[in-house]
PDB file of C-alpha atoms (C1' of nucleotides) in Angstrom:
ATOM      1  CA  UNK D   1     246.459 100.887  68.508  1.00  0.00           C
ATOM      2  CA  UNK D   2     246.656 102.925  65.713  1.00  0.00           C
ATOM      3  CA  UNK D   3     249.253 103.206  62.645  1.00  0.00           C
ATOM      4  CA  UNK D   4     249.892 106.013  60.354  1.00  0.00           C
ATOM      5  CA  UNK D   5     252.256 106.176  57.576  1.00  0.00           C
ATOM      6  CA  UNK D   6     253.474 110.222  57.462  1.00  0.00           C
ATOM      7  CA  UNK D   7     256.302 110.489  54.161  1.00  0.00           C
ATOM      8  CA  UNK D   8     258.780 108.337  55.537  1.00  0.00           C
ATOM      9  CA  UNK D   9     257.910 108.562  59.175  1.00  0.00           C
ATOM     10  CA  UNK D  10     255.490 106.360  61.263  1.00  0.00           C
ATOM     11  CA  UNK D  11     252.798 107.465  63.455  1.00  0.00           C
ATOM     12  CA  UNK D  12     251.447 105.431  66.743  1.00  0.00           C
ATOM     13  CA  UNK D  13     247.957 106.440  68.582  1.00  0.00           C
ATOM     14  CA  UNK D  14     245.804 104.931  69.990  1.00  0.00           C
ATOM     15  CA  UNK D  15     247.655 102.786  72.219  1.00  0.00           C
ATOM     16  CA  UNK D  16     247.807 102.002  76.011  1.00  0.00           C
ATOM     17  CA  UNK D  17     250.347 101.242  78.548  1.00  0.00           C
ATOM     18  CA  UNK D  18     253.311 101.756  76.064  1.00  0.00           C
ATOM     19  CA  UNK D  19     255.710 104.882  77.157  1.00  0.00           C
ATOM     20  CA  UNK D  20     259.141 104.407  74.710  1.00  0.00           C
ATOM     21  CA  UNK D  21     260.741 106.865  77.035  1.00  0.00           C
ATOM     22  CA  UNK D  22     259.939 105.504  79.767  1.00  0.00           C
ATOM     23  CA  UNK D  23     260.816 101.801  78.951  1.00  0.00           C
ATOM     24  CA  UNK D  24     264.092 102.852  77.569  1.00  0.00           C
ATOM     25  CA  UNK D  25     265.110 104.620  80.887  1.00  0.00           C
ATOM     26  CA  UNK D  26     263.479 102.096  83.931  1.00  0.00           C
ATOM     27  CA  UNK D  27     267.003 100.039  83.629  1.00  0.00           C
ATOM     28  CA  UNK D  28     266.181  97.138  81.119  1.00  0.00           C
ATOM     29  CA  UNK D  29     268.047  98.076  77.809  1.00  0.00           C
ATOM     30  CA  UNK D  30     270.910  99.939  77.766  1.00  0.00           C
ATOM     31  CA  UNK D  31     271.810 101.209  73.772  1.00  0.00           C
ATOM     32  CA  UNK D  32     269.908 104.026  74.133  1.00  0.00           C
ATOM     33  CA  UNK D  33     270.289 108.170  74.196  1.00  0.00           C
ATOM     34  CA  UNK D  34     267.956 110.942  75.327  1.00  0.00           C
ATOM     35  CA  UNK D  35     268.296 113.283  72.674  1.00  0.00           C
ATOM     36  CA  UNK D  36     265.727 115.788  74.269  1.00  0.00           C
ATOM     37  CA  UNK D  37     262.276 116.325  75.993  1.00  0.00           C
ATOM     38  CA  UNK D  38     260.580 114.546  73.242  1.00  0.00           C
ATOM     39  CA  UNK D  39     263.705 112.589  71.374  1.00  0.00           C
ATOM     40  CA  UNK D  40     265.454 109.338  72.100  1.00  0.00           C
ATOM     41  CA  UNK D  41     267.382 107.647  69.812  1.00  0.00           C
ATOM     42  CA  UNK D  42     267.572 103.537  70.206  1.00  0.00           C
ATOM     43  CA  UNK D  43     269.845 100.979  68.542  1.00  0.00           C
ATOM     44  CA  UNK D  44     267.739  97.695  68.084  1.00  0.00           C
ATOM     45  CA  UNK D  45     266.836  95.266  65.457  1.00  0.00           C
ATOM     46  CA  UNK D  46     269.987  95.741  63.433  1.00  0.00           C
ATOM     47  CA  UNK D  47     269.622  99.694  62.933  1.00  0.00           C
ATOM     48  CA  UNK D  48     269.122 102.943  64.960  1.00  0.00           C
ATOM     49  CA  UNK D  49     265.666 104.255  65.775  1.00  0.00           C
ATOM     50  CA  UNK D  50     264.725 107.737  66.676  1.00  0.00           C
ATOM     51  CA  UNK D  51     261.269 108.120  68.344  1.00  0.00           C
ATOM     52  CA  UNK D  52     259.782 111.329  69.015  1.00  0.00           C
ATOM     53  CA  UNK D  53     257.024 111.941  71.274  1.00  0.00           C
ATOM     54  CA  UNK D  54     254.253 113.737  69.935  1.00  0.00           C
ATOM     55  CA  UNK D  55     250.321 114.851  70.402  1.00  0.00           C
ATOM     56  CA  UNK D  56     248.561 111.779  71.278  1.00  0.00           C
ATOM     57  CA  UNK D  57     251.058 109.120  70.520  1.00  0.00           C
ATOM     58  CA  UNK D  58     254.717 108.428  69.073  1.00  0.00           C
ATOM     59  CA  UNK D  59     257.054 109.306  65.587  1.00  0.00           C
ATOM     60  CA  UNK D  60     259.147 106.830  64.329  1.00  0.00           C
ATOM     61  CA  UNK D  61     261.506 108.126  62.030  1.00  0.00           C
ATOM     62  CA  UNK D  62     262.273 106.705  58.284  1.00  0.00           C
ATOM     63  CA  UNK D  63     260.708 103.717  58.978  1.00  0.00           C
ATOM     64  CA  UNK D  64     257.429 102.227  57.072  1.00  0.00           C
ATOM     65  CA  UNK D  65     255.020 100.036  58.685  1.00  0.00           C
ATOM     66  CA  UNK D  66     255.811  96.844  56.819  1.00  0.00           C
ATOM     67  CA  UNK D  67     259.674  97.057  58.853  1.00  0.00           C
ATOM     68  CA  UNK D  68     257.779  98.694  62.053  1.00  0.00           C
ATOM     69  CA  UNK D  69     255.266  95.419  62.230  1.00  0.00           C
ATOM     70  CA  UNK D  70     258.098  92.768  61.429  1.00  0.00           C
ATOM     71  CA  UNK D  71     260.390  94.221  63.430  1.00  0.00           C
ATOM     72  CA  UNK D  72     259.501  96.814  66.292  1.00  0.00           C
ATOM     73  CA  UNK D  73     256.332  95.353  67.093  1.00  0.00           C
ATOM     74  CA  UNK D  74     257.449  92.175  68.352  1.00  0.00           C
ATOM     75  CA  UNK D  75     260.541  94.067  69.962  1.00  0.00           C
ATOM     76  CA  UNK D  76     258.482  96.495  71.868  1.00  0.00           C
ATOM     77  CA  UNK D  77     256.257  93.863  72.715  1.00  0.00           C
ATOM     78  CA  UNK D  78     253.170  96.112  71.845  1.00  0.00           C
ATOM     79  CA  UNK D  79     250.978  92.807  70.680  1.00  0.00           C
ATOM     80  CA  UNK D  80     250.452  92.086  74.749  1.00  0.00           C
ATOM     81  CA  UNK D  81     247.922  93.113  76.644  1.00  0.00           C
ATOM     82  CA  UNK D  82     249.694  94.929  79.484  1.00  0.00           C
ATOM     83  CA  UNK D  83     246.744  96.008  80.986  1.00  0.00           C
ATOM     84  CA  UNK D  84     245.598  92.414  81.719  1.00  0.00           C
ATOM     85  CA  UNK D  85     248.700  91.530  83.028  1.00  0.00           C
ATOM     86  CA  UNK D  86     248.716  94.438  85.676  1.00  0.00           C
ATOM     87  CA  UNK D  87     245.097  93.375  86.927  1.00  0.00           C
ATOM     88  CA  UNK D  88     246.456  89.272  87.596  1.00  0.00           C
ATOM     89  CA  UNK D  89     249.075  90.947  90.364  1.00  0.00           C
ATOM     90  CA  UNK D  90     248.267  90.761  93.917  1.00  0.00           C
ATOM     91  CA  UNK D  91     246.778  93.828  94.857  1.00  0.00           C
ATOM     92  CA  UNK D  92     249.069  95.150  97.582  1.00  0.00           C
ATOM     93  CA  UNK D  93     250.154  98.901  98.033  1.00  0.00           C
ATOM     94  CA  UNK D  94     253.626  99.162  96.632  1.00  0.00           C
ATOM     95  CA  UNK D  95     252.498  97.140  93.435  1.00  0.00           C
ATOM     96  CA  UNK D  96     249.632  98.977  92.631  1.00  0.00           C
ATOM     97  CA  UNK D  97     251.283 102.060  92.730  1.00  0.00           C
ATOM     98  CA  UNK D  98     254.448 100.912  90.911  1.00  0.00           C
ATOM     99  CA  UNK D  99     252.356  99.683  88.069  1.00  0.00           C
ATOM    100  CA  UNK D 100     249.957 103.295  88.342  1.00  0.00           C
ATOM    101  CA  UNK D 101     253.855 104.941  88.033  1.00  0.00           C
ATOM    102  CA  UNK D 102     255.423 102.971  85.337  1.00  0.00           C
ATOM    103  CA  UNK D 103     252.080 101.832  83.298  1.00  0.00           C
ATOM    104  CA  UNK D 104     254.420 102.531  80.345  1.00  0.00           C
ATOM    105  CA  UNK D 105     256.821 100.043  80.738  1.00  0.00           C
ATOM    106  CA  UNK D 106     256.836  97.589  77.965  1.00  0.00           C
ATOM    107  CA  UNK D 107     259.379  94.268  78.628  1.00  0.00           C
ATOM    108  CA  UNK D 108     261.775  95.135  75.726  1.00  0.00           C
ATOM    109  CA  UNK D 109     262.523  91.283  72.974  1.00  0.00           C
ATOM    110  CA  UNK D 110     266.021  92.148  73.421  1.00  0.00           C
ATOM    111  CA  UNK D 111     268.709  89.785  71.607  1.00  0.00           C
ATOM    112  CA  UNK D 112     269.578  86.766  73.854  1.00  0.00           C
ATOM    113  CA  UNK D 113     273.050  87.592  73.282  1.00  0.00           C
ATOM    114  CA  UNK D 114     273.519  91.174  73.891  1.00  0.00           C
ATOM    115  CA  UNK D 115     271.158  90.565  76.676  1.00  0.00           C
ATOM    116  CA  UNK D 116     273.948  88.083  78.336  1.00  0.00           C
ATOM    117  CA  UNK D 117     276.928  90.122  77.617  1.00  0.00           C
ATOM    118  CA  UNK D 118     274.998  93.563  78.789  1.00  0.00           C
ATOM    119  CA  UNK D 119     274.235  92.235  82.411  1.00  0.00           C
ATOM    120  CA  UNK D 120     277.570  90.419  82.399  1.00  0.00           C
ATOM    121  CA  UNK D 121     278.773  93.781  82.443  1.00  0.00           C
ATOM    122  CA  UNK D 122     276.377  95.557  84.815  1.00  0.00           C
ATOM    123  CA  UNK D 123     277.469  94.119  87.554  1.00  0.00           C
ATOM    124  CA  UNK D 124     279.089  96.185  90.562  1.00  0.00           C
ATOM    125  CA  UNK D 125     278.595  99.083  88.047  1.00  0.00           C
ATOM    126  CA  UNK D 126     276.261 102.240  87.276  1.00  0.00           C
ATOM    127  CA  UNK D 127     273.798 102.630  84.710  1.00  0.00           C
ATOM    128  CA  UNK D 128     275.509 105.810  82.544  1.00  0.00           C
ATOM    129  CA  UNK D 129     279.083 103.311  82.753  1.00  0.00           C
ATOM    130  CA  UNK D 130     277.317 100.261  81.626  1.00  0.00           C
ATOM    131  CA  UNK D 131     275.721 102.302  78.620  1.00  0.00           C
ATOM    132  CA  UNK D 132     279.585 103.747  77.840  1.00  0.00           C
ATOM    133  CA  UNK D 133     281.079 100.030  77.874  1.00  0.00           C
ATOM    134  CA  UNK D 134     278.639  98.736  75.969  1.00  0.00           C
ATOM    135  CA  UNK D 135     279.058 101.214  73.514  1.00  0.00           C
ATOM    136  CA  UNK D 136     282.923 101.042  73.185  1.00  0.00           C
ATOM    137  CA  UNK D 137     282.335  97.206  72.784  1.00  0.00           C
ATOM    138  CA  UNK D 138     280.210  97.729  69.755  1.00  0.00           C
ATOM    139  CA  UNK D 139     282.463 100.303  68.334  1.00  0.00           C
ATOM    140  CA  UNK D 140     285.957  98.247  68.411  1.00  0.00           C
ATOM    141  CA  UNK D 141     284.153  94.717  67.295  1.00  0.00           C
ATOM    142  CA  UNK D 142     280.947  95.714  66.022  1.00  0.00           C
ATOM    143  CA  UNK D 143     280.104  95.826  62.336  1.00  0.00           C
ATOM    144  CA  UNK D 144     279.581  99.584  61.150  1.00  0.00           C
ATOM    145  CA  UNK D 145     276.867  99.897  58.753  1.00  0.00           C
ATOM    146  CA  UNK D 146     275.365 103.971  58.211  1.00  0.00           C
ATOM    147  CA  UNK D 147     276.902 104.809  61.133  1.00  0.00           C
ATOM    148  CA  UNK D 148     275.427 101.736  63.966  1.00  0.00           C
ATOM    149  CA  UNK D 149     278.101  99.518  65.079  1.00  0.00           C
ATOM    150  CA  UNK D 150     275.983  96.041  65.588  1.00  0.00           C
ATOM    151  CA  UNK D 151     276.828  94.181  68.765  1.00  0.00           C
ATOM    152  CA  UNK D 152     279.335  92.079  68.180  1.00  0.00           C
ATOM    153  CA  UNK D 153     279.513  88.184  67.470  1.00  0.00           C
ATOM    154  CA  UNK D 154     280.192  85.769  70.217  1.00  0.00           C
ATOM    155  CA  UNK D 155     283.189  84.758  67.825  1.00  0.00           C
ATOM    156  CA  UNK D 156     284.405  87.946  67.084  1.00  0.00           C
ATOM    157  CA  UNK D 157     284.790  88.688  71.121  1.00  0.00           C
ATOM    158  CA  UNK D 158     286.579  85.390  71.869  1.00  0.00           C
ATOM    159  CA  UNK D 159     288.822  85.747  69.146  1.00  0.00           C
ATOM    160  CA  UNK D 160     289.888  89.387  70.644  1.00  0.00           C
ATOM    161  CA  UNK D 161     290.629  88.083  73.980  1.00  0.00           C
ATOM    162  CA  UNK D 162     290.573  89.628  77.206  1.00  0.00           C
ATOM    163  CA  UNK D 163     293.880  91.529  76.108  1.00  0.00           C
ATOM    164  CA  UNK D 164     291.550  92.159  72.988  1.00  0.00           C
ATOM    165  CA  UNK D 165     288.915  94.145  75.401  1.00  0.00           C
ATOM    166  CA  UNK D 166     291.259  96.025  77.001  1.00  0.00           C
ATOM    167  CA  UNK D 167     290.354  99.268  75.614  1.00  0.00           C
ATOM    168  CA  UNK D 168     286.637  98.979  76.653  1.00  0.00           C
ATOM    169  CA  UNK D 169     287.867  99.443  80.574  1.00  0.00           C
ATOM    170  CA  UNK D 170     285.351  96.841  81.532  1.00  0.00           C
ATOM    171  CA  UNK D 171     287.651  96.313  84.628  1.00  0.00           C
ATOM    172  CA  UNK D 172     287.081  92.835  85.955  1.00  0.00           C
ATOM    173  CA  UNK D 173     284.277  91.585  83.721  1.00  0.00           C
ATOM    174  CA  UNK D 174     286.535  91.014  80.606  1.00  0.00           C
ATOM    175  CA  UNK D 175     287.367  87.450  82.230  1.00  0.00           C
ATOM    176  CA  UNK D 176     283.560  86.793  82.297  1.00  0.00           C
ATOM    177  CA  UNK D 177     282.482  88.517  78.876  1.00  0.00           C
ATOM    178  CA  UNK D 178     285.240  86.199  77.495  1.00  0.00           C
ATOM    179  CA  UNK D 179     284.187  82.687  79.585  1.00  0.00           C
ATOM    180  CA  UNK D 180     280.744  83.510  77.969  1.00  0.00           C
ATOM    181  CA  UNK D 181     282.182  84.465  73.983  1.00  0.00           C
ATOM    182  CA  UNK D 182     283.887  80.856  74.323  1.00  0.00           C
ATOM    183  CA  UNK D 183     281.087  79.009  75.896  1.00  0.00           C
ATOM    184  CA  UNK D 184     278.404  80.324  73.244  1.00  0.00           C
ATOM    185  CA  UNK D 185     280.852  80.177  70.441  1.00  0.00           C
ATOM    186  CA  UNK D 186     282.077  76.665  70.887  1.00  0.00           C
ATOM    187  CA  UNK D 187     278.664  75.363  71.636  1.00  0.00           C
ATOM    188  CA  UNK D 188     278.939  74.602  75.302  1.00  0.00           C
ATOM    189  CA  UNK D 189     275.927  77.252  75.896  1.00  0.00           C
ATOM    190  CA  UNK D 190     272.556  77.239  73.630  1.00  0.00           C
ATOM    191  CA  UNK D 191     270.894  79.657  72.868  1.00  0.00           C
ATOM    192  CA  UNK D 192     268.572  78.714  70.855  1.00  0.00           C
ATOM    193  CA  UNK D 193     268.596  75.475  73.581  1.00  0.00           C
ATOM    194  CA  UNK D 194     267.784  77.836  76.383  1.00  0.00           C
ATOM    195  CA  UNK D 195     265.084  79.914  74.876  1.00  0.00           C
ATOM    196  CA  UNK D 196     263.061  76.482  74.653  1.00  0.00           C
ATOM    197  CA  UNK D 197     264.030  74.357  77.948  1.00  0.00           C
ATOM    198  CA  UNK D 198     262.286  75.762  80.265  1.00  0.00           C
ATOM    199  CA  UNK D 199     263.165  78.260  83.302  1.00  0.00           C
ATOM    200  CA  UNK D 200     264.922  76.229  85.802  1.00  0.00           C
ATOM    201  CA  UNK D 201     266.819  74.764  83.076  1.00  0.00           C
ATOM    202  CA  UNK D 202     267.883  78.017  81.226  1.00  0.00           C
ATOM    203  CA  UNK D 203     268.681  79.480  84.559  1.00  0.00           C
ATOM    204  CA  UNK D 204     271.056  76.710  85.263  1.00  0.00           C
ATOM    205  CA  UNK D 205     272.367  76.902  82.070  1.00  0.00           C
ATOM    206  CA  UNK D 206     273.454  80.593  81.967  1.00  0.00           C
ATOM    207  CA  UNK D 207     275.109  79.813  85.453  1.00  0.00           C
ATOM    208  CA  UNK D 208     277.181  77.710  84.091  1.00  0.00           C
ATOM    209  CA  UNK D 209     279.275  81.184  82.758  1.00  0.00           C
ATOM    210  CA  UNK D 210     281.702  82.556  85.109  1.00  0.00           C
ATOM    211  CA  UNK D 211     280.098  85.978  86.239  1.00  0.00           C
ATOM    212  CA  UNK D 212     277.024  84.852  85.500  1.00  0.00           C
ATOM    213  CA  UNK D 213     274.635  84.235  88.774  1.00  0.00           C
ATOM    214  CA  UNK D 214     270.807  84.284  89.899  1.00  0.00           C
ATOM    215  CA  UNK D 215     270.582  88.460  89.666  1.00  0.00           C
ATOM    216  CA  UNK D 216     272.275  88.142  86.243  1.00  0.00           C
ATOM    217  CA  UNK D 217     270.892  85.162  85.089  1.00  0.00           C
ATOM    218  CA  UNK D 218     267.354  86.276  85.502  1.00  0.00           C
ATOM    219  CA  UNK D 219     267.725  89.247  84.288  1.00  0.00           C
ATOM    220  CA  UNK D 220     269.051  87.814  80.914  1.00  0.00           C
ATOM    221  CA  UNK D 221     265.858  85.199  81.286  1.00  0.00           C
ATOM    222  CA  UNK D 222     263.322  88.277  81.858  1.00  0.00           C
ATOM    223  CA  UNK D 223     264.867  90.524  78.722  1.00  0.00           C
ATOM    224  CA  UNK D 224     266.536  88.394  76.342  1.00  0.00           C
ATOM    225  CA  UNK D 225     264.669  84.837  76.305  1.00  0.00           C
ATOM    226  CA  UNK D 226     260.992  85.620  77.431  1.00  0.00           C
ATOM    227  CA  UNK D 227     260.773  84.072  80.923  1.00  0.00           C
ATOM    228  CA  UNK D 228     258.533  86.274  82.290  1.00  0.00           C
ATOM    229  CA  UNK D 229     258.478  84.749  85.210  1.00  0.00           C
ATOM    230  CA  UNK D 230     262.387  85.176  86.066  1.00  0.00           C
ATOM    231  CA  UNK D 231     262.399  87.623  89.156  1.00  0.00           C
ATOM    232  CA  UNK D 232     265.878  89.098  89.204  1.00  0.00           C
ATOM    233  CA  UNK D 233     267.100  90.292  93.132  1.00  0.00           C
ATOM    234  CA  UNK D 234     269.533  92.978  92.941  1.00  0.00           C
ATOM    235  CA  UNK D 235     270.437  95.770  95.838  1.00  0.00           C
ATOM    236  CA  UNK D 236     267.389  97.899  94.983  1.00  0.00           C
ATOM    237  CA  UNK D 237     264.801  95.040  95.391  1.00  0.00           C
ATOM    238  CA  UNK D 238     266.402  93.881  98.071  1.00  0.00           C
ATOM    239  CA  UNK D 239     265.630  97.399  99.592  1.00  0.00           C
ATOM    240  CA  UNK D 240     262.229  97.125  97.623  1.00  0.00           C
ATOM    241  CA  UNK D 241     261.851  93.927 100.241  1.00  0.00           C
ATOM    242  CA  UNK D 242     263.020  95.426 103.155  1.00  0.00           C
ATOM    243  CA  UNK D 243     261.089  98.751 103.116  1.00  0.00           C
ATOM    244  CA  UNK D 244     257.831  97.110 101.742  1.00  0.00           C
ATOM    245  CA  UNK D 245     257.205  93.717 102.143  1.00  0.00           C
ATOM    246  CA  UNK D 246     259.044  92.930 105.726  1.00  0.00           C
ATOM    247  CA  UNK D 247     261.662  91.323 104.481  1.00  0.00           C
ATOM    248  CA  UNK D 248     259.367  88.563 103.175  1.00  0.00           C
ATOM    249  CA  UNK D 249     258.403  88.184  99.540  1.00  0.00           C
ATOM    250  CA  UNK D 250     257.423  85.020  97.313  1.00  0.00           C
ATOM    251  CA  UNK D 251     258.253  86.362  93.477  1.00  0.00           C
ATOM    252  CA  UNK D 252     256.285  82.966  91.963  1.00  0.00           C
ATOM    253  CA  UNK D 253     252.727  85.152  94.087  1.00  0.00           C
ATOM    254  CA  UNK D 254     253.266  87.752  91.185  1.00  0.00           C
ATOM    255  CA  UNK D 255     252.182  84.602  88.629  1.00  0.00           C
ATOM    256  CA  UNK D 256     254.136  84.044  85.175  1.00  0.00           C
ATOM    257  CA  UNK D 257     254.877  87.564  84.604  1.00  0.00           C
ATOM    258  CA  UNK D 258     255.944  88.309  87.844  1.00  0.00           C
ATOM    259  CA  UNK D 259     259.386  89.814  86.409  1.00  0.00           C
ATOM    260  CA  UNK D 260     257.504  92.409  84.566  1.00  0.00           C
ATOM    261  CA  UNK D 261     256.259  93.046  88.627  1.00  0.00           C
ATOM    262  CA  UNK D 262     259.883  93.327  89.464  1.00  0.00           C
ATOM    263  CA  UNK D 263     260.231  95.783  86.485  1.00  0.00           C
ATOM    264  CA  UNK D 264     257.587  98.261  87.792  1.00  0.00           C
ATOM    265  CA  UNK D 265     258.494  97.778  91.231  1.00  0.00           C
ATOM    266  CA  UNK D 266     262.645  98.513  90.353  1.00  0.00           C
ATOM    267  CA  UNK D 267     261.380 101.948  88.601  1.00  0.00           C
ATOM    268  CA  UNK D 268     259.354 102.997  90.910  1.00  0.00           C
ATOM    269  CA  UNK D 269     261.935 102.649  93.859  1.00  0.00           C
ATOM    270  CA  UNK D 270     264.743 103.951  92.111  1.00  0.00           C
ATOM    271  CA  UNK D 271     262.736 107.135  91.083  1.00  0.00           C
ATOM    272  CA  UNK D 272     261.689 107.901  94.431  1.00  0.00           C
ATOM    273  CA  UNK D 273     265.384 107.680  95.518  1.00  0.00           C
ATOM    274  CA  UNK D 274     265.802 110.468  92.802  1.00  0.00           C
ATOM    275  CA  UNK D 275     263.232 112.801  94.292  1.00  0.00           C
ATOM    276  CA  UNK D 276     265.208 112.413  97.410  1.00  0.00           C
ATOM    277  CA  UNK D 277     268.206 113.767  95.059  1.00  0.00           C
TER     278      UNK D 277
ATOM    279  C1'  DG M   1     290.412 110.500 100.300  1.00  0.00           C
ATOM    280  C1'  DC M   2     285.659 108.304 100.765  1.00  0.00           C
ATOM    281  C1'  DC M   3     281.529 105.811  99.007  1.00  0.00           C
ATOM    282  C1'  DC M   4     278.720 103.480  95.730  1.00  0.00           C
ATOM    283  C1'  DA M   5     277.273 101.225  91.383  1.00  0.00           C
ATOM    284  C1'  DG M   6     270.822  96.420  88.390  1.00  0.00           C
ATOM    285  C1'  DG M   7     277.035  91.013  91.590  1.00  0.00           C
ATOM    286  C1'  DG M   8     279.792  87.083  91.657  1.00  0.00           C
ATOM    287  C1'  DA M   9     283.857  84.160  92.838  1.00  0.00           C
ATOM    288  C1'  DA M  10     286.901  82.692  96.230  1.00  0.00           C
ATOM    289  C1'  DT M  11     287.776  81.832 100.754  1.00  0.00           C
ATOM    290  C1'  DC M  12     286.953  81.500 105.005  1.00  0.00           C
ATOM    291  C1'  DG M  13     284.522  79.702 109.682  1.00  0.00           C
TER     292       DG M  13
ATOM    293  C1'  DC T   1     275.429  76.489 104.878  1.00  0.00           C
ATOM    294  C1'  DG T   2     276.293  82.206 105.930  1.00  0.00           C
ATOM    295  C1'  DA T   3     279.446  86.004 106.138  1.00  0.00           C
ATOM    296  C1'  DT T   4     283.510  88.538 104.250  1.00  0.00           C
ATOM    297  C1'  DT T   5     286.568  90.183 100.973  1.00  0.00           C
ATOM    298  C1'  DC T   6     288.186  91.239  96.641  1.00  0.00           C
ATOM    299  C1'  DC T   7     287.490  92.404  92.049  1.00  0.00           C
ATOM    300  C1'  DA T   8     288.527  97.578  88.018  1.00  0.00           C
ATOM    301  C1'  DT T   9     286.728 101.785  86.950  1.00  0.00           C
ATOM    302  C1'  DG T  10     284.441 106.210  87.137  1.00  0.00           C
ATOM    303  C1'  DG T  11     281.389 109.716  89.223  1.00  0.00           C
ATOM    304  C1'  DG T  12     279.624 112.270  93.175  1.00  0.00           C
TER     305       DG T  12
END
DNA sequence: GCCCAGGGAATCG
DNA sequence: CGATTCCATGGG
């Protein structure tokens, strides 16, 4: 991995397994925008980020390395060995070439919070209409600052109400994006409790928000707290199960990063359902 | 009009 | 326990 400083933009070479574009659209993060071929721009870390793909690597723009290294290091996750990690899964077919498809998926650090709220609202719902919710959310109680609206404070969503969140047209999930404001602003739910306790702990923690279950739940584990182990079931890996594996699958035979398995698996299905499009 | 979307709660039997 | 139904909203 290689960093160059360019005026005020930063340059990445030299590095492997690690496809922005790629991570940003296999269905893990969701404040994103394809801007063009070679331009996305990405909200994270408390400011907006546009990434360019270029010869041999990756342009970050206006940012120096000192802020890249602190910040969008850790969040992109680039300080793992990715590689490794695809070698320790059990070889079988749909695996191998799920991981030979999406070898540029990086498991996004995403903020515990927006993680919660974000699959809180993906349920029963489509990718482009989670992105648009998410979005108005920010916007009406999100801080602006240069244009980015932050995601909004636990306390700053309960005290709008569901009546508050009526503009968002979240439909049903306003009851549950509230349930969880209160829970996490009052105390009830941890966070900083649930990033430490353990999996089976955290996962029965997060449950104990109404809309939150096991497909939810994990998937906050897997992209918001770490547990790379959390193996979240939802329609398309159910099909994944089905079609593959016979209907019988043990997640905890992919190891401790078996959800980064799911990951590569979940892209790789849904993109062959696209060909068929 | 129909169906589906990175599900979960409530309510059955 | 497992199976069904309902939940808002928007796009195809």
């Amino acid at each position: 991995m290689f960093l160059t400083q360019q005026d005020n933009n930063l340059i990445l070479t030299e590095v492997t397994n690690f496809d922005p574009f790629v991570s940003l659209e296999c269905g893990q993060c969701f404040r994103f925008e394809r801007l063009g071929e070679e331009k996305y721009s990405l909200v994270a870390c408390g400011r907006r980020l546009f990434i360019n793909k270029i010869e041999n690597g990756w342009m970050f723009e206006n940012t120096a390395k000192e802020e890249f290294c602190q910040k969008f290091l850790p969040y992109f996750d680039l300080e793992r060995d990715y590689g490794a990690i695809i070698k320790g899964f059990p070889a079988d077919e749909f695996i191998l070439r799920s991981t030979e498809y999406g070898k540029g998926i990086r498991i996004f650090r995403q903020d515990p919070w927006e993680t919660i709220v974000s699959f809180i609202i993906s349920q029963n719902n489509n990718i482009p209409r989670i992105k648009k919710i998410i979005e108005a959310l920010c916007q009406l109680l999100g801080e602006e600052n240069e244009g980015v609206y932050s995601f909004p404070t636990a306390e700053r969503i309960a005290k709008a109400g569901k009546e508050g969140l009526a503009s968002i047209k979240c439909g049903f999930r306003d009851k549950y994006i509230i349930d969880a404001a209160e829970k996490v602003a009052l105390g009830e739910i941890n966070l900083e409790y649930i990033s430490k306790c353990g999996y089976e702990t955290a996962l029965a923690e997060l449950k104990k928000i109404k809309g939150i279950g096991d497909k939810v739940a994990n998937c906050v584990l897997l992209f918001g707290f770490g547990y790379y182990n959390a193996f979240p079931i939802d329609v398309w890996m159910k099909r994944i199960i089905d079609k593959y594996y016979g209907g019988d699958f043990d997640p905890t035979a992919y190891g401790e990063y078996a959800g980064m398995a799911q990951q590569y698996m979940f892209f790789y299905e849904r993109s062959l359902s696209e060909e068929n499009n």
